[in-house]
Amino acid sequence: MTTDARSPATARIHAFTDDALGDHDALALAELVRRGERSPGELAAAAARRAEAVAELAAVAYESFAEPVLPVRADGVFAGVPTFVKDNSDIAGMPSNHGTAAISAAPARGTDAYVREFLSTGAVVLGKSALPEFGFNASTEPEYGEPTRNPWNPGRSAGGSSGGAAALVAAGVVPFAHGNDGGGSIRIPAASTGLVGLKPSRGRHADSRLARLLPLNIVSEGILTRTVRDTAAFTAAMERRHPNRALPPIGSVEGPPDRPLRVAVLLESAAGPVADPAVRESVRRVAELLSAHGHYVEDVSLPFVKAIETAFLHYWAMLAAVVSDTGKLADRHFDRSRLDGLTMGLRRKFYREVWRTPGALRVLARAYRTYEAEMGGYDAVLVPTLGHTTPPLGHLAPTVPFDELLDRLRRYVGFTPLNNITGTPAISVPAGLAPAGVPLGVQFVGVRGAERVLLQLACLVEAELPFPRITAPGI
């Protein structure tokens, strides 16, 4: 473990060192493997040592360092590069405990359909990354275990629900890690830890088993990375594996936009205008950059009615009720008494308002029409990823009284769920550091199939406003 020379409360924790992994991104490591300068075993051993060095981050839910899942193909885009899969996705031979103490899972018998696509990159899986209970929270703080800490400031949240993945990538354990996003769960931790996080369009990849069971599929799969080029290369590889002719092709993205774009700027969510000055400044800084590069940028007002937020909250509560009431069907040892305060609070909320269900589903199903009508005239919309700076641990803990916690979550993540509801793509990129020493993120969002433009805009930001990085001197 390496820490920066700061006060103990804010010292950065990372594992970067002069070993086989160095400070390379996934593409660079895959190239070293292809040239025979590094072996997959050498990289996996270095990543395992790094994970053990920063164990205090509590980012690993299950480790298989001695028996990693080896590449299914040697020519994948990330062949030989070590990674982790989020602990709500099945890999044969590894348990999936979904971040909850209510489950004590046996090793999975099979591998999830999406994970099979993920493994086609040639990556070496070292284990499972931590998440909050069933991915419901925006901070990875289990009620019955250690919270996942932010490598930039261990007293702060690493976000959620892909918080373990984000902590592992930001701290240098691996250059990329799997995540999934049902309400911001890739983008929230990416923003919290200074990473790139793309939520693809609905239909862009094979659905997970869970997504196929949902009445409205709000879940997208993807990765968290330290560079836009890793995200772009992964996205292109997944598109080649699972082309969807109903969506515009993405192809290879290697640089900024090649034409002037129309970009809207939005600083208000359903929870209200953004009050955090650091967040507002990060958006304005990126908007000015776009204008300086010849893109047309204009502020817009929130076009979405309160009913969409209300419907999403009800749907979220419905999912918690289903999980808590059917857990025994999936695991006979399921213990509902061990569910956390957020899950049970959502369950109670659902049953108090169960009559809302048909109307909520109708509102959510129709939301894309409003979105496309209001935002379809723009190539992209620039919004904050989060409503305020990443909070201290405890602010979003499941032990906070439910009504207070729900209000805090609304204010924190008000900008992310809309793209899950509408099935539209969104990418979070780093946009500087807040006074607390933690990263800030902004999002580019678009209509369905707009990933290519969003990745190009992310390339522009990365080139002109270099991302903050945790690293060690001399690497």
XYZ file of C-alpha atoms in Angstrom:
475
model
C 0.000 0.000 0.000
C 1.162 3.528 -0.751
C -0.310 6.606 0.877
C 0.289 10.248 0.073
C 1.810 12.398 2.792
C -1.403 13.993 3.993
C -3.436 13.917 7.159
C -4.643 10.392 8.048
C -8.234 11.366 7.356
C -7.550 12.396 3.747
C -4.446 10.397 2.732
C -4.876 8.743 -0.635
C -4.565 4.968 -0.674
C -3.287 3.253 -3.792
C -1.302 0.265 -4.968
C 0.583 1.747 -7.929
C 4.182 0.601 -7.938
C 6.962 -0.294 -10.346
C 5.812 -3.834 -11.068
C 4.470 -5.624 -14.145
C 1.296 -3.496 -14.155
C 3.018 -0.150 -13.695
C 0.695 2.728 -14.533
C -0.537 1.161 -17.780
C -4.130 1.074 -18.949
C -5.700 -2.153 -20.199
C -4.845 -1.631 -23.865
C -1.192 -1.005 -23.065
C -1.007 -4.152 -20.919
C -2.713 -6.243 -23.599
C -0.129 -5.006 -26.104
C 2.709 -6.026 -23.760
C 1.154 -9.487 -23.515
C 0.838 -9.734 -27.310
C 4.501 -8.808 -27.733
C 5.545 -11.385 -25.154
C 6.969 -8.748 -22.780
C 4.498 -9.706 -20.059
C 2.555 -12.884 -19.369
C -1.048 -13.123 -18.103
C 0.232 -14.975 -15.033
C 2.728 -12.216 -14.271
C 0.046 -9.533 -14.512
C -2.427 -11.546 -12.416
C 0.163 -12.088 -9.668
C 0.964 -8.367 -9.594
C -2.731 -7.479 -9.361
C -3.237 -9.970 -6.525
C -0.356 -8.427 -4.574
C -1.823 -4.979 -5.172
C -5.270 -6.073 -3.987
C -3.759 -7.445 -0.774
C -1.794 -4.211 -0.270
C -4.970 -2.104 -0.270
C -7.268 -4.578 1.494
C -8.403 -1.767 3.813
C -10.430 -0.362 0.901
C -12.797 -3.353 1.371
C -13.373 -3.522 -2.375
C -13.096 -7.292 -2.949
C -16.141 -9.440 -2.179
C -14.563 -12.743 -3.219
C -10.994 -13.477 -4.272
C -9.737 -16.265 -6.480
C -6.114 -15.186 -6.731
C -4.769 -18.740 -6.602
C -7.221 -19.959 -9.284
C -8.181 -17.056 -11.535
C -10.608 -17.496 -14.419
C -8.278 -17.643 -17.403
C -9.015 -16.108 -20.830
C -11.502 -17.900 -23.054
C -9.649 -16.509 -26.072
C -6.104 -15.265 -26.606
C -6.938 -12.586 -29.188
C -9.417 -10.493 -27.213
C -8.988 -6.745 -26.895
C -7.830 -7.100 -23.254
C -6.260 -10.560 -23.547
C -4.237 -11.398 -20.455
C -5.261 -8.312 -18.472
C -6.466 -8.880 -14.866
C -9.879 -7.678 -13.741
C -12.813 -8.282 -11.364
C -16.500 -8.986 -11.996
C -19.177 -7.368 -9.846
C -20.645 -9.682 -7.199
C -24.152 -9.635 -8.656
C -23.137 -11.450 -11.861
C -22.568 -15.200 -11.995
C -19.272 -16.824 -12.927
C -19.148 -20.598 -12.730
C -17.264 -21.660 -9.622
C -17.641 -18.349 -7.750
C -20.460 -17.413 -5.342
C -22.690 -14.387 -5.994
C -23.793 -12.839 -2.708
C -25.171 -9.584 -4.171
C -23.688 -7.460 -1.391
C -26.070 -8.770 1.260
C -25.708 -10.669 4.511
C -29.082 -12.329 3.775
C -27.398 -14.683 1.282
C -24.593 -17.184 1.711
C -24.328 -18.460 -1.828
C -22.770 -21.636 -3.092
C -20.479 -21.376 -6.137
C -22.492 -20.637 -9.265
C -23.021 -23.564 -11.612
C -22.982 -21.469 -14.761
C -21.783 -18.144 -16.135
C -24.203 -15.318 -16.924
C -24.831 -14.521 -20.598
C -23.379 -11.034 -20.341
C -20.358 -12.225 -18.371
C -19.611 -14.621 -21.237
C -19.468 -11.586 -23.531
C -17.261 -9.801 -21.006
C -14.888 -12.771 -20.854
C -14.533 -12.695 -24.648
C -12.197 -9.719 -24.160
C -9.598 -12.240 -22.960
C -9.372 -10.767 -19.474
C -8.240 -12.787 -16.442
C -10.816 -12.630 -13.613
C -9.336 -12.542 -10.112
C -12.609 -12.459 -8.186
C -15.745 -10.465 -7.447
C -15.990 -6.782 -6.477
C -18.075 -5.373 -3.640
C -21.467 -3.688 -4.001
C -24.194 -2.427 -1.634
C -27.097 -4.756 -0.921
C -28.600 -5.821 -4.278
C -27.172 -2.650 -5.804
C -29.918 -0.502 -4.294
C -27.685 2.142 -2.683
C -25.442 4.821 -4.193
C -22.729 4.096 -1.627
C -21.103 0.726 -0.971
C -21.690 0.602 2.786
C -23.040 -2.771 3.944
C -24.909 -2.757 7.219
C -23.105 -5.930 8.328
C -19.585 -5.299 7.049
C -16.856 -2.802 6.267
C -17.645 0.039 3.853
C -15.768 0.295 0.583
C -13.493 3.310 0.897
C -12.609 5.918 -1.694
C -8.902 5.678 -2.643
C -8.752 9.464 -2.978
C -9.980 10.002 0.573
C -10.728 6.900 2.690
C -13.215 8.818 4.811
C -15.419 9.317 1.736
C -17.735 7.049 -0.212
C -16.518 5.223 -3.328
C -20.055 5.421 -4.702
C -22.323 2.588 -5.674
C -23.435 0.282 -6.658
C -20.239 -0.642 -8.541
C -18.225 0.838 -5.686
C -15.820 -2.059 -5.271
C -14.998 -2.027 -8.975
C -14.344 1.715 -8.883
C -12.084 1.507 -5.828
C -10.023 -1.298 -7.385
C -9.484 0.577 -10.647
C -8.832 3.989 -9.087
C -6.351 2.497 -6.607
C -4.422 0.773 -9.391
C -5.210 -2.843 -8.528
C -6.514 -3.493 -12.059
C -6.860 -1.148 -15.047
C -10.543 -1.915 -15.647
C -13.382 -3.740 -13.907
C -16.904 -4.868 -14.688
C -19.887 -2.894 -13.429
C -23.594 -2.594 -14.137
C -25.945 0.348 -13.998
C -29.615 0.265 -12.989
C -29.902 3.866 -11.785
C -26.390 5.237 -12.139
C -24.397 2.353 -10.687
C -21.488 2.658 -13.150
C -21.521 6.442 -13.447
C -21.901 7.304 -9.743
C -18.760 5.437 -8.587
C -16.878 6.564 -11.704
C -17.546 10.189 -10.764
C -16.677 9.541 -7.111
C -13.280 8.025 -7.892
C -12.088 9.850 -11.011
C -12.894 7.211 -13.636
C -14.630 6.866 -16.982
C -17.982 5.085 -16.844
C -20.233 4.464 -19.856
C -23.826 3.240 -19.542
C -24.706 1.898 -23.001
C -28.030 2.117 -24.806
C -30.617 -0.543 -24.050
C -30.045 -3.439 -26.449
C -26.373 -2.705 -27.025
C -25.260 -5.953 -25.342
C -26.631 -9.282 -24.185
C -28.907 -8.848 -21.187
C -28.039 -10.415 -17.872
C -30.374 -12.996 -16.394
C -31.677 -10.401 -13.927
C -32.399 -7.846 -16.653
C -34.444 -10.375 -18.610
C -36.728 -10.845 -15.592
C -37.548 -7.149 -15.165
C -40.900 -5.769 -16.392
C -38.926 -2.718 -17.598
C -35.250 -3.383 -18.223
C -33.325 -0.521 -16.632
C -29.987 -2.347 -16.284
C -26.982 -1.797 -18.547
C -23.648 -3.600 -18.267
C -20.193 -2.142 -18.816
C -16.851 -1.309 -17.287
C -15.039 1.349 -15.285
C -11.670 2.514 -16.627
C -8.960 5.114 -16.144
C -8.858 6.122 -19.840
C -11.437 6.877 -22.504
C -9.556 4.722 -25.007
C -10.038 1.632 -22.827
C -13.776 2.294 -22.630
C -13.967 2.935 -26.383
C -12.000 -0.222 -27.238
C -14.154 -2.354 -24.940
C -17.349 -0.869 -26.401
C -16.185 -1.607 -29.954
C -15.289 -5.172 -28.990
C -18.698 -5.737 -27.409
C -20.407 -4.315 -30.490
C -18.520 -6.733 -32.734
C -19.577 -9.586 -30.450
C -23.220 -8.473 -30.164
C -24.199 -6.184 -33.070
C -27.660 -4.641 -32.877
C -28.827 -3.382 -36.263
C -31.654 -1.451 -34.613
C -29.055 0.952 -33.161
C -26.593 3.204 -35.019
C -23.125 1.625 -35.160
C -20.428 2.896 -32.815
C -17.274 1.528 -34.410
C -13.797 2.574 -33.347
C -13.556 5.921 -31.527
C -10.072 7.363 -31.266
C -10.503 11.113 -30.893
C -12.765 14.165 -30.501
C -15.779 14.990 -32.687
C -15.001 15.762 -36.330
C -17.892 18.212 -36.735
C -19.545 20.982 -34.704
C -22.135 19.634 -32.278
C -25.193 21.079 -30.575
C -24.869 20.508 -26.829
C -27.422 21.441 -24.176
C -26.352 22.189 -20.588
C -28.663 21.209 -17.740
C -27.993 22.028 -14.075
C -31.334 20.993 -12.593
C -32.634 17.542 -11.726
C -36.021 16.462 -10.412
C -34.625 17.129 -6.923
C -33.984 20.770 -7.803
C -31.129 23.011 -9.052
C -27.559 22.046 -8.199
C -26.394 24.097 -5.226
C -22.850 22.716 -4.836
C -20.529 25.381 -6.329
C -17.786 22.852 -7.131
C -20.210 20.756 -9.166
C -21.601 23.767 -11.014
C -18.097 24.991 -11.800
C -17.056 21.599 -13.173
C -19.962 21.658 -15.636
C -19.271 25.269 -16.644
C -15.588 24.467 -17.210
C -16.487 21.674 -19.629
C -19.146 23.811 -21.346
C -16.548 26.544 -21.958
C -14.170 23.955 -23.397
C -16.825 22.786 -25.841
C -17.553 26.366 -26.931
C -13.841 27.034 -27.421
C -13.717 24.073 -29.801
C -16.520 25.377 -31.971
C -19.476 23.491 -30.555
C -22.806 25.256 -30.038
C -23.638 25.192 -26.324
C -26.795 26.486 -24.651
C -28.461 26.191 -21.268
C -31.804 24.421 -21.113
C -34.469 24.002 -18.454
C -35.592 20.697 -16.971
C -38.181 19.268 -19.388
C -39.247 16.298 -17.305
C -42.237 16.156 -15.064
C -42.117 15.117 -11.421
C -44.187 12.043 -12.294
C -41.143 10.359 -13.865
C -39.104 10.614 -10.677
C -42.061 9.410 -8.598
C -42.545 6.455 -10.937
C -38.874 5.501 -10.772
C -38.855 5.622 -6.968
C -41.873 3.328 -6.950
C -40.223 0.910 -9.386
C -37.064 0.881 -7.255
C -39.194 0.107 -4.188
C -41.017 -2.633 -6.095
C -37.711 -4.337 -6.938
C -36.740 -4.271 -3.241
C -40.077 -5.838 -2.325
C -39.673 -8.583 -4.922
C -36.138 -9.405 -3.752
C -37.088 -9.478 -0.078
C -40.235 -11.569 -0.621
C -38.877 -14.099 -3.116
C -35.358 -14.589 -1.797
C -36.133 -18.096 -0.580
C -36.905 -19.157 -4.148
C -33.354 -18.367 -5.211
C -31.601 -19.452 -2.000
C -33.243 -21.680 0.590
C -30.894 -20.226 3.207
C -32.051 -16.656 2.456
C -32.569 -14.777 5.750
C -34.800 -11.730 5.369
C -33.981 -10.609 8.912
C -30.458 -9.801 7.649
C -31.612 -7.353 4.977
C -30.478 -3.789 5.533
C -32.496 -0.723 6.425
C -32.668 0.648 2.891
C -34.021 -2.557 1.342
C -36.648 -2.958 4.064
C -37.569 0.711 3.934
C -38.112 0.481 0.184
C -40.217 -2.645 0.693
C -42.466 -0.856 3.178
C -42.761 2.107 0.831
C -43.864 -0.169 -2.005
C -46.608 -1.859 -0.011
C -47.906 1.493 1.263
C -48.260 2.630 -2.358
C -48.802 -0.633 -4.225
C -51.776 0.923 -6.000
C -49.331 3.145 -7.931
C -47.768 0.206 -9.788
C -49.743 0.139 -13.090
C -49.523 3.904 -13.502
C -45.828 3.993 -12.615
C -45.018 1.365 -15.228
C -46.968 3.311 -17.854
C -45.107 6.538 -17.027
C -41.731 4.819 -17.237
C -42.573 3.072 -20.508
C -43.540 6.397 -22.105
C -40.648 8.470 -20.738
C -38.469 8.102 -23.834
C -41.039 9.958 -25.952
C -40.683 13.029 -23.734
C -36.916 12.657 -23.623
C -36.547 12.388 -27.397
C -38.977 15.227 -28.066
C -37.122 17.599 -25.736
C -33.508 16.474 -26.221
C -33.559 14.982 -29.720
C -32.580 18.326 -31.254
C -29.192 18.132 -29.555
C -26.253 15.842 -30.248
C -25.664 15.550 -26.499
C -26.640 17.040 -23.162
C -24.029 18.014 -20.567
C -25.134 17.459 -16.958
C -23.444 16.806 -13.612
C -23.047 13.160 -12.739
C -23.845 13.826 -9.083
C -25.837 16.524 -7.349
C -23.051 17.295 -4.894
C -19.524 16.315 -3.940
C -18.966 12.690 -2.907
C -20.127 12.533 0.751
C -18.394 11.158 3.839
C -19.013 7.551 4.731
C -22.154 7.321 6.854
C -24.082 9.979 4.932
C -25.763 7.316 2.779
C -25.414 4.358 5.126
C -28.427 2.008 5.252
C -28.650 2.702 8.998
C -29.771 6.307 8.332
C -33.538 6.654 8.973
C -35.256 5.653 5.752
C -37.101 8.883 4.887
C -33.955 10.923 5.497
C -31.825 8.497 3.484
C -34.275 8.560 0.576
C -34.183 12.357 0.477
C -30.371 12.342 0.547
C -30.247 9.848 -2.304
C -32.659 11.917 -4.409
C -30.456 14.985 -4.049
C -27.246 13.071 -4.697
C -28.192 10.948 -7.714
C -30.970 12.940 -9.335
C -29.148 13.124 -12.683
C -28.478 9.443 -13.326
C -31.726 7.368 -13.312
C -33.331 9.095 -16.313
C -31.037 7.323 -18.773
C -31.883 3.963 -17.226
C -35.600 4.722 -17.564
C -35.301 5.835 -21.194
C -32.696 3.265 -22.233
C -30.396 6.023 -23.467
C -26.591 6.153 -23.206
C -24.615 8.290 -20.774
C -20.924 8.594 -20.003
C -19.361 10.074 -16.866
C -15.882 11.558 -17.162
C -13.669 13.215 -14.539
C -13.823 17.008 -14.415
C -11.436 18.096 -11.681
C -11.215 17.761 -7.912
C -13.515 19.118 -5.196
C -12.074 20.934 -2.165
C -12.438 17.698 -0.169
C -9.821 16.120 -2.444
C -12.221 13.787 -4.240
C -12.947 13.814 -7.981
C -15.880 15.473 -9.671
C -17.617 14.011 -12.697
C -19.761 15.332 -15.519
C -21.990 13.363 -17.860
C -22.647 13.513 -21.563
C -26.017 11.958 -22.336
C -27.806 11.396 -25.629
C -30.636 9.713 -27.474
C -30.603 5.951 -28.052
C -27.604 4.849 -30.048
C -25.560 8.029 -29.476
C -22.562 6.297 -27.859
C -20.147 7.315 -30.627
C -20.723 11.034 -30.087
C -20.554 10.656 -26.306
C -17.218 8.836 -26.529
C -15.863 11.500 -28.880
C -16.832 14.242 -26.409
C -15.178 12.258 -23.622
C -12.004 12.106 -25.747
C -12.076 15.897 -26.086
C -12.395 16.436 -22.329
C -9.608 13.941 -21.604
C -7.264 15.652 -24.088
C -7.940 19.219 -22.969
C -8.702 18.786 -19.252
C -6.460 15.854 -18.255
C -8.103 13.582 -15.731
C -6.840 13.683 -12.141
C -4.972 10.487 -11.357
C -3.667 8.723 -8.275
C -0.205 7.406 -9.001
C 3.209 6.871 -7.436
C 6.282 8.958 -8.292
C 8.564 7.461 -10.920
C 6.006 5.171 -12.597
